[in-house]
CSV table of N, CA, C and O in Angstrom, one decimal:
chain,number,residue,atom,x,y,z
K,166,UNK,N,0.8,-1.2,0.0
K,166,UNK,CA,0.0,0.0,0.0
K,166,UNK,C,0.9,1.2,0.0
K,166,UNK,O,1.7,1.6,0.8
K,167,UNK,N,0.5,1.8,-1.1
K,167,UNK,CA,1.7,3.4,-0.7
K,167,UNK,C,1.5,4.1,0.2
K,167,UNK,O,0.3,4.4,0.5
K,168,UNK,N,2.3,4.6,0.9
K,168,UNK,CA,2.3,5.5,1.9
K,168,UNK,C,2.8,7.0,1.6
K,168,UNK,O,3.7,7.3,0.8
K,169,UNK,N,1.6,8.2,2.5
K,169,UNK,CA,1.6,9.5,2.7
K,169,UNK,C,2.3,9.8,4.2
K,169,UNK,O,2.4,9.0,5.1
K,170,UNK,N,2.6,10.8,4.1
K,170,UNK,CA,3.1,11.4,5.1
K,170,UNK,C,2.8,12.9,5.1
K,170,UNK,O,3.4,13.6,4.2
K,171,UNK,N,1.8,13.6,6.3
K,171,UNK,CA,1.0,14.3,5.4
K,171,UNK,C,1.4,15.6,6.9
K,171,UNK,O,1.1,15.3,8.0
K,172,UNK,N,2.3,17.1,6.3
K,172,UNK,CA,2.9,17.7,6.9
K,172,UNK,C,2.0,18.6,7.2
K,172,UNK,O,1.9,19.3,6.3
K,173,UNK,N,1.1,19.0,8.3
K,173,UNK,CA,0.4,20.2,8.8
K,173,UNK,C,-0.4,20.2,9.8
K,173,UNK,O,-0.4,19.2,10.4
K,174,UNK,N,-1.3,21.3,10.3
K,174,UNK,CA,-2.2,21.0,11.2
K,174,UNK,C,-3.2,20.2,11.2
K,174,UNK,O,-3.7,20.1,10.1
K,175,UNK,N,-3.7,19.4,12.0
K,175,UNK,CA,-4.5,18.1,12.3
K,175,UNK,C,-4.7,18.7,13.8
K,175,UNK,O,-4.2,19.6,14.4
K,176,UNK,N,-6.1,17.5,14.4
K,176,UNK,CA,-6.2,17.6,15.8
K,176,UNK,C,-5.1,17.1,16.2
K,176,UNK,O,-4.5,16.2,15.7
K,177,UNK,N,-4.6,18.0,17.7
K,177,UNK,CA,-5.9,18.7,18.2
K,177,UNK,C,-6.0,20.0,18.2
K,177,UNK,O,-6.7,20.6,19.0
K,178,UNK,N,-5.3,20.6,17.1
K,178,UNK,CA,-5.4,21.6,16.6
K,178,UNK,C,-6.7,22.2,16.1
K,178,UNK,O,-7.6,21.4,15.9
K,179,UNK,N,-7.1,23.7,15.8
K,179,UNK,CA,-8.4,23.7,15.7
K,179,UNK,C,-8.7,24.2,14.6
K,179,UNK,O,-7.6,24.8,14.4
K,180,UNK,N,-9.5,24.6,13.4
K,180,UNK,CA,-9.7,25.5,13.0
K,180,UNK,C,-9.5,24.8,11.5
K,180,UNK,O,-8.9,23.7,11.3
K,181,UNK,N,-10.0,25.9,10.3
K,181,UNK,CA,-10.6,25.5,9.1
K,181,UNK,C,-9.7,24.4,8.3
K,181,UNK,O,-10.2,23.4,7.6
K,182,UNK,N,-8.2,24.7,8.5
K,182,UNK,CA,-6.9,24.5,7.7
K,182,UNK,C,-7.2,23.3,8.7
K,182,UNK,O,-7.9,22.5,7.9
K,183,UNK,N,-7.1,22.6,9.9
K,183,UNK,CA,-6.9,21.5,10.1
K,183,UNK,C,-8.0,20.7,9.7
K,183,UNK,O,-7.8,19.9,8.9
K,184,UNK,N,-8.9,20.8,10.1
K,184,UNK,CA,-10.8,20.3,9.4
K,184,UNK,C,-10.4,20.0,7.8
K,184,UNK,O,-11.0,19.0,7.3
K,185,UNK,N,-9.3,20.8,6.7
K,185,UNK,CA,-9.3,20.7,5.5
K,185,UNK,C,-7.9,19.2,5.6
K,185,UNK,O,-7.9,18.1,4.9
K,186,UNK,N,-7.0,19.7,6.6
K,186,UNK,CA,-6.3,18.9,6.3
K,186,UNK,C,-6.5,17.0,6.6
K,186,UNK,O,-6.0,16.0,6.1
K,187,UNK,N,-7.5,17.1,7.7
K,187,UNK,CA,-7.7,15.7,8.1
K,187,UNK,C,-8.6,15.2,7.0
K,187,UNK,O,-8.5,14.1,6.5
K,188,UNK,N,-9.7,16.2,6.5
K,188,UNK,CA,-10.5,15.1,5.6
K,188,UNK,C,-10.0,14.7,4.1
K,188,UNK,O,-10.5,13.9,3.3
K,189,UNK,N,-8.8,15.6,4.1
K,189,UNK,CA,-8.0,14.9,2.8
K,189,UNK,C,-7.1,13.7,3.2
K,189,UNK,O,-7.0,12.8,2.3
K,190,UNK,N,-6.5,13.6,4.2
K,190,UNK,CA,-5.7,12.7,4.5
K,190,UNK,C,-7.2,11.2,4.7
K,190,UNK,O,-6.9,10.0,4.4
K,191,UNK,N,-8.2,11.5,5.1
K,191,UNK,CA,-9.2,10.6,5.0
K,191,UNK,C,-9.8,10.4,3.5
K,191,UNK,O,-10.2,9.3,3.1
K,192,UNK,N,-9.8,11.3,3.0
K,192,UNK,CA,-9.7,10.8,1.7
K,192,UNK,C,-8.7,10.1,0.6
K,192,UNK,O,-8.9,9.4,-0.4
K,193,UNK,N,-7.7,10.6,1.2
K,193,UNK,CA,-6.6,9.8,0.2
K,193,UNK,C,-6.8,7.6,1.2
K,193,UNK,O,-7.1,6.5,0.7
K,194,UNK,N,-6.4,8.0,2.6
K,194,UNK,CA,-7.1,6.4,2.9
K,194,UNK,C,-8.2,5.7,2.1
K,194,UNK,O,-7.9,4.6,1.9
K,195,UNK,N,-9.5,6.2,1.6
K,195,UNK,CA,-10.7,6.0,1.0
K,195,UNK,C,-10.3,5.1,-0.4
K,195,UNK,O,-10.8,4.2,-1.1
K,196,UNK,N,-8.9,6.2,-0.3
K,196,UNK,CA,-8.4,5.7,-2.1
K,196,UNK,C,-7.4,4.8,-2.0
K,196,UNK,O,-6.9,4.5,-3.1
K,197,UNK,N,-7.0,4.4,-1.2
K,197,UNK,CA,-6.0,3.1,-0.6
K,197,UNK,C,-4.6,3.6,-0.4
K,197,UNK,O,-3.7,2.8,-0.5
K,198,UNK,N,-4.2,5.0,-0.1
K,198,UNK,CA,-3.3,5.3,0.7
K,198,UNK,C,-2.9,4.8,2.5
K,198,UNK,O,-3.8,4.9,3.3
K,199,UNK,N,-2.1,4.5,2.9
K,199,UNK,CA,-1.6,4.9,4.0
K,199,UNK,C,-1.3,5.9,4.0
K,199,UNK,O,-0.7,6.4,3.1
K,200,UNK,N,-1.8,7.0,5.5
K,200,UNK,CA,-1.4,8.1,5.7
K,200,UNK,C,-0.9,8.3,7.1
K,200,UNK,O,-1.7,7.9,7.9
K,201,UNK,N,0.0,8.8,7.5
K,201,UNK,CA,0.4,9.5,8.6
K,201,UNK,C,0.5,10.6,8.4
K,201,UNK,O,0.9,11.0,7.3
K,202,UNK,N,0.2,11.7,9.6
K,202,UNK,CA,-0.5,12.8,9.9
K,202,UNK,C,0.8,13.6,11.1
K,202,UNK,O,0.8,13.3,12.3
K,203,UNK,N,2.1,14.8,10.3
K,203,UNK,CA,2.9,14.8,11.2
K,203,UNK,C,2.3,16.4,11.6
K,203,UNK,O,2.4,17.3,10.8
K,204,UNK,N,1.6,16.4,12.9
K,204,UNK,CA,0.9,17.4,13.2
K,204,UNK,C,2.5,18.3,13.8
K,204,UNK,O,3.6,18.0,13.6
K,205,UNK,N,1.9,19.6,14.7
K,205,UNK,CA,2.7,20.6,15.3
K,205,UNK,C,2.5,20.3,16.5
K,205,UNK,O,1.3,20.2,16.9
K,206,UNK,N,3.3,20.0,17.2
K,206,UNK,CA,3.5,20.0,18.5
K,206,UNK,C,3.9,21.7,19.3
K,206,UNK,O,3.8,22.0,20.5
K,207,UNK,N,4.3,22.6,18.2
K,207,UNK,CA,3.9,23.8,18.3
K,207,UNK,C,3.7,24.7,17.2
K,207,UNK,O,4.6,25.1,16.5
K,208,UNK,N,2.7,24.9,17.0
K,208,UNK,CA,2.2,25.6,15.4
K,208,UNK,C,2.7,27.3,16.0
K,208,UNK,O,3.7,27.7,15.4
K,209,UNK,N,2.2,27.8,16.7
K,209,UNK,CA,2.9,29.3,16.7
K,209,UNK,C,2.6,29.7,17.9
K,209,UNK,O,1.6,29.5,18.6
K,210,UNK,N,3.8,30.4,18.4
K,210,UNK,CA,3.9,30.9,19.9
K,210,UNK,C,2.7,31.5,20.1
K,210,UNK,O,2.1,31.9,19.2
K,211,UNK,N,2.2,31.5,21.3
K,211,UNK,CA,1.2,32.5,22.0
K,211,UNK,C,0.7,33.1,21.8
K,211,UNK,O,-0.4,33.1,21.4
K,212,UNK,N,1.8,34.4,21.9
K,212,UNK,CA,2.2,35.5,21.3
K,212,UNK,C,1.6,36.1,19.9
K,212,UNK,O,1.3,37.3,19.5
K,213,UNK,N,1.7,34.9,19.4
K,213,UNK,CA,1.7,35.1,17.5
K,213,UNK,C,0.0,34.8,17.4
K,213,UNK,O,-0.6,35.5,16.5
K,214,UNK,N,-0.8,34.1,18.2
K,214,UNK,CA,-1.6,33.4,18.0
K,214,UNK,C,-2.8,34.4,17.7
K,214,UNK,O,-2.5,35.4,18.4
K,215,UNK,N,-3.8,34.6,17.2
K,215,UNK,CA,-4.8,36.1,17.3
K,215,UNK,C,-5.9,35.6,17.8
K,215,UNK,O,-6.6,36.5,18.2
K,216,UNK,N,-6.4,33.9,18.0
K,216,UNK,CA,-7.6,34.0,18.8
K,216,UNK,C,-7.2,33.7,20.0
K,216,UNK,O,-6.1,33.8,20.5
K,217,UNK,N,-8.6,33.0,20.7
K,217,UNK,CA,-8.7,32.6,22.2
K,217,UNK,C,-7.7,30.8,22.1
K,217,UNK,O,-6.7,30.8,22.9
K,218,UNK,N,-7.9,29.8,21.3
K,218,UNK,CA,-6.7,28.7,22.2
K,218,UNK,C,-6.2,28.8,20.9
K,218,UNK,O,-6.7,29.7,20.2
K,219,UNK,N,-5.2,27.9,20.3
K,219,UNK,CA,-5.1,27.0,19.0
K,219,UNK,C,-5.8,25.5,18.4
K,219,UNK,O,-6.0,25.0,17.3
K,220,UNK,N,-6.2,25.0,20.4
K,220,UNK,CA,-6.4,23.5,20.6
K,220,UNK,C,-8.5,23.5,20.5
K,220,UNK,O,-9.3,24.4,20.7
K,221,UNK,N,-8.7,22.3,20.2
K,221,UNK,CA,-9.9,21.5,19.9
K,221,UNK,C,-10.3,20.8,21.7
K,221,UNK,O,-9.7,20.3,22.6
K,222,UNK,N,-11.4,21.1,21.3
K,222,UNK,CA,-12.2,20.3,23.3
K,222,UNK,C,-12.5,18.8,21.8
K,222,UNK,O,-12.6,17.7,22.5
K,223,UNK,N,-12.6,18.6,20.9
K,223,UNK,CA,-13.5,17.6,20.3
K,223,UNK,C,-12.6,16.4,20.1
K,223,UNK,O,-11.4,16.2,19.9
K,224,UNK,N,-13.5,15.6,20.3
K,224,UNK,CA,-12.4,14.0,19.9
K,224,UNK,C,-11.5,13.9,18.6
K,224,UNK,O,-11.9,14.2,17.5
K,225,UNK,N,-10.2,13.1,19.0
K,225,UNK,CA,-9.6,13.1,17.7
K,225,UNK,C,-10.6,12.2,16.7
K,225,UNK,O,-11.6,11.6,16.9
K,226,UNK,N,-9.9,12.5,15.3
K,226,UNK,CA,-10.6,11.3,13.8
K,226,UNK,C,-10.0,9.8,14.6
K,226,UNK,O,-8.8,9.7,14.8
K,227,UNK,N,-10.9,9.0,15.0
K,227,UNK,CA,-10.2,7.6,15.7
K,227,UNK,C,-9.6,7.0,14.0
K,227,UNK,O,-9.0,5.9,13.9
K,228,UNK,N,-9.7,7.7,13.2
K,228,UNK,CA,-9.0,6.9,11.2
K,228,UNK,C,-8.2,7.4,11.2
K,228,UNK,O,-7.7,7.3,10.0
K,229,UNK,N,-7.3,8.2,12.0
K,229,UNK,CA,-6.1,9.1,11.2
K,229,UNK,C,-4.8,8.9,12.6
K,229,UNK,O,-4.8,9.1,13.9
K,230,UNK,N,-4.0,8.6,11.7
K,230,UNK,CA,-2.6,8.3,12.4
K,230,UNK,C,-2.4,9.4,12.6
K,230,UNK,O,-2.4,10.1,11.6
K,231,UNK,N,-1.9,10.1,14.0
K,231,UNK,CA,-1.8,11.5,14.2
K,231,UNK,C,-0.6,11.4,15.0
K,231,UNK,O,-0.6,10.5,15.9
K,232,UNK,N,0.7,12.3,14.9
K,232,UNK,CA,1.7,12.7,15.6
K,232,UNK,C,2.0,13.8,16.0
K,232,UNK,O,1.8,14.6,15.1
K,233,UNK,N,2.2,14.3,16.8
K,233,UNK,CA,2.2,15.8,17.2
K,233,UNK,C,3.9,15.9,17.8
K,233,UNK,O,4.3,15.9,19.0
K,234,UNK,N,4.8,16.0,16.2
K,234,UNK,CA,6.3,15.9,16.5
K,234,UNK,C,6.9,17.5,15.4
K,234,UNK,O,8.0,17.5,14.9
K,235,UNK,N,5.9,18.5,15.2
K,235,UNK,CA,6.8,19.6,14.4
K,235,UNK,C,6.7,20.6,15.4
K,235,UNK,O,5.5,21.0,15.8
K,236,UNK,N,7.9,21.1,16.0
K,236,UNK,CA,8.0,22.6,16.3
K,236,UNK,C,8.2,23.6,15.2
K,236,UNK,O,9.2,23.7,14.5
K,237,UNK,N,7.1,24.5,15.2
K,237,UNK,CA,7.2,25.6,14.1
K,237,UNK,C,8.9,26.2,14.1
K,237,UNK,O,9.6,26.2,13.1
K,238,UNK,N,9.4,26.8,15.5
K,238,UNK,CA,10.2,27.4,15.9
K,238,UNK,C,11.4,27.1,16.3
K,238,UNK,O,12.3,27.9,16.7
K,239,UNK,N,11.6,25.5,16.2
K,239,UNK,CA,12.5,25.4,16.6
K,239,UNK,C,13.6,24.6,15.5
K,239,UNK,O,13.2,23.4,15.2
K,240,UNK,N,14.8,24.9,14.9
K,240,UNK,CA,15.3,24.3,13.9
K,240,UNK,C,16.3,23.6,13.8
K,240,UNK,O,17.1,23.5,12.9
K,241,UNK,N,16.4,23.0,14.9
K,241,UNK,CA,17.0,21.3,15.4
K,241,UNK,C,16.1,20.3,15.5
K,241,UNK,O,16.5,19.1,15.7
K,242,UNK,N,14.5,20.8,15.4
K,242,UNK,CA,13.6,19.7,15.4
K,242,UNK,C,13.2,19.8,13.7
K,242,UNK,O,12.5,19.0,13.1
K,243,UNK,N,13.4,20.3,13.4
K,243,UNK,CA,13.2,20.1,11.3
K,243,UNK,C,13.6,19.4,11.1
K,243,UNK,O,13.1,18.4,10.9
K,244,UNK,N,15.3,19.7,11.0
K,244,UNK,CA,15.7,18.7,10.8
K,244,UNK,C,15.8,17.2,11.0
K,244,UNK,O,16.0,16.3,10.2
K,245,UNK,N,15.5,17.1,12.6
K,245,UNK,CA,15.2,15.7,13.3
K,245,UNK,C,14.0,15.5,12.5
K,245,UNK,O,14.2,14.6,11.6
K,246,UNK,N,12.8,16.1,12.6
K,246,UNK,CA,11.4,15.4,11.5
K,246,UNK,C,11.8,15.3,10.3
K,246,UNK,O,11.2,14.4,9.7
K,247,UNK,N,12.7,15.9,9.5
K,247,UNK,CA,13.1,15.5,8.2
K,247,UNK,C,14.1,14.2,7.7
K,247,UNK,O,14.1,13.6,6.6
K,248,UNK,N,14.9,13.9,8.8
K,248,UNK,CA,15.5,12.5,8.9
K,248,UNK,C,14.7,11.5,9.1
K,248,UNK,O,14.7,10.4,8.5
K,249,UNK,N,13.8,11.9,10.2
K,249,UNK,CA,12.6,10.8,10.6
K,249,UNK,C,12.1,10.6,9.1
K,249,UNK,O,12.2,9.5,8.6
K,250,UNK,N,11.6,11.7,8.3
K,250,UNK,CA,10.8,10.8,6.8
K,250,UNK,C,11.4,10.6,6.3
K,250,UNK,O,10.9,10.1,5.4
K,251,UNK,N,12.9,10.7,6.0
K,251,UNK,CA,13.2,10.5,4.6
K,251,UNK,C,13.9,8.8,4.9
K,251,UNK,O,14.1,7.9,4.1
K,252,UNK,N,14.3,8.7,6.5
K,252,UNK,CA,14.4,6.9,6.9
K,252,UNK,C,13.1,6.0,6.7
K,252,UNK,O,13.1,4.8,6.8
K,253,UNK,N,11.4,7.0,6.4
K,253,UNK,CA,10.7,6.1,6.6
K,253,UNK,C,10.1,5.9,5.1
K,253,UNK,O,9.0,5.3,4.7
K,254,UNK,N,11.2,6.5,4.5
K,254,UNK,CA,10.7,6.4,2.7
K,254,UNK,C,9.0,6.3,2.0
K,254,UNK,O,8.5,5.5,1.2
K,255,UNK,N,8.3,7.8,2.7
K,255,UNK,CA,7.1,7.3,1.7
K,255,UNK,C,7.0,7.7,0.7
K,255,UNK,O,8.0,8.3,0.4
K,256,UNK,N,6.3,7.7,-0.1
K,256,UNK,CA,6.0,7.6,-1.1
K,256,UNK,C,5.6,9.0,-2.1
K,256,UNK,O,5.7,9.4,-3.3
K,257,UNK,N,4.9,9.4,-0.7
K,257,UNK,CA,5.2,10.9,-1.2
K,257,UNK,C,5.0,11.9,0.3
K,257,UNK,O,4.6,11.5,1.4
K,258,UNK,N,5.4,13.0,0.0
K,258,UNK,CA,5.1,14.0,1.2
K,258,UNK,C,4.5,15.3,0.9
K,258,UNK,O,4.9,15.9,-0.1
K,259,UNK,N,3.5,15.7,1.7
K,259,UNK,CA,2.3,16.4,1.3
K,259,UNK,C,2.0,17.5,2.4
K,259,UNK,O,1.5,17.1,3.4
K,260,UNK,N,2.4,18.8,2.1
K,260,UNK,CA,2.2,19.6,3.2
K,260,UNK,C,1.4,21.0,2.4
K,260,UNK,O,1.4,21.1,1.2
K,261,UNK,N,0.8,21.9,3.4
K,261,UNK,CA,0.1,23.2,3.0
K,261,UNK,C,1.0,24.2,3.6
K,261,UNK,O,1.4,24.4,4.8
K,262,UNK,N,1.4,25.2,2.2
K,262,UNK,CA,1.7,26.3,2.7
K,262,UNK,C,0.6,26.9,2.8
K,262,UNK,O,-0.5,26.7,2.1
K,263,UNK,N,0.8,28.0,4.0
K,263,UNK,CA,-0.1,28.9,4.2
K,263,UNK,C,0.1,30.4,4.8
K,263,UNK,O,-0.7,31.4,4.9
K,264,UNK,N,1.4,30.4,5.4
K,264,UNK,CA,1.6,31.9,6.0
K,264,UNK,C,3.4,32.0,5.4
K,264,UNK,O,4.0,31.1,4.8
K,265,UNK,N,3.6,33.0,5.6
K,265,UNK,CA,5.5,33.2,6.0
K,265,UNK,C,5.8,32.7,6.7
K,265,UNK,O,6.7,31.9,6.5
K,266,UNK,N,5.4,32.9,7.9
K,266,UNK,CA,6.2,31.9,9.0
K,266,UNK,C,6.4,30.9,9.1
K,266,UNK,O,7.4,30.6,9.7
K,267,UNK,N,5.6,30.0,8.7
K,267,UNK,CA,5.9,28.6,8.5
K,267,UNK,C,7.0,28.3,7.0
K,267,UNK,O,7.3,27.2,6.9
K,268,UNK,N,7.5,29.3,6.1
K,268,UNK,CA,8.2,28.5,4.9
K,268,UNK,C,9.6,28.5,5.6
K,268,UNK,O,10.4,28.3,4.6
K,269,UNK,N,10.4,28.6,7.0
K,269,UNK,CA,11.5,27.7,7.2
K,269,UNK,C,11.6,26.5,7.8
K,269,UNK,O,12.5,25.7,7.6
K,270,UNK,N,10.6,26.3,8.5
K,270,UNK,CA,9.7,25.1,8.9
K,270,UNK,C,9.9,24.1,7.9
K,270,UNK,O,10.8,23.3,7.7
K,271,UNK,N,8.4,24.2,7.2
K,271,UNK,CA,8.5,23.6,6.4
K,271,UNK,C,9.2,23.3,5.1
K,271,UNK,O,9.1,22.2,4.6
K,272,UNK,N,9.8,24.5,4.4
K,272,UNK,CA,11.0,24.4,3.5
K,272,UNK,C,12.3,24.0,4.0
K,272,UNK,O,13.3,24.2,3.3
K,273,UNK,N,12.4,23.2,5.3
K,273,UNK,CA,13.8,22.5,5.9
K,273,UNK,C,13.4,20.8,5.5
K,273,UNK,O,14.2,20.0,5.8
């Protein structure tokens, strides 16, 4: 079965971009993908944040392999999450840009 590895917000993150990103990663399963789901363990300082939490009161998707291993901010953990995929050879890797802040993040 090929496998995804799929770079962005997911629960228990909250909000439109994660809602978009879990039901694609359930969709690509539907279509006989494997997917793993490498959420943020911190998407953006506090500080940065403009509403009331970043986090979800709602239960995770019990279908979606979820990891909560990317620090936005920190760039000794890119790297570590980028060695982690490229030893776990999938097939493809799939992430959403969406702000500036995130393209050293994600572009590491």
């Amino acid at each position: 079965m090929p496998e995804i590895i799929y770079v962005g917000s997911v629960h228990p993150l909250r909000g439109g971009l994660a809602a978009f990103n879990e039901r694609l990663a359930q969709e690509f399963q539907a279509s006989g993908y494997q997917v793993k789901c490498y959420n943020f363990s911190l998407q953006y300082p506090e500080l940065l944040f403009p509403g009331k939490t970043q986090y979800s009161d709602d239960a995770p998707p019990a279908d979606l392999h979820i990891e909560s291993v990317v620090n936005s901010i920190n760039p000794f953990n890119w790297l570590k999450v980028g060695k982690r995929i490229k030893r776990e050879r999938p097939d493809m890797v799939l992430m959403k840009y969406w702000m500036p802040f995130m393209a050293p993040c994600l572009g590491s």
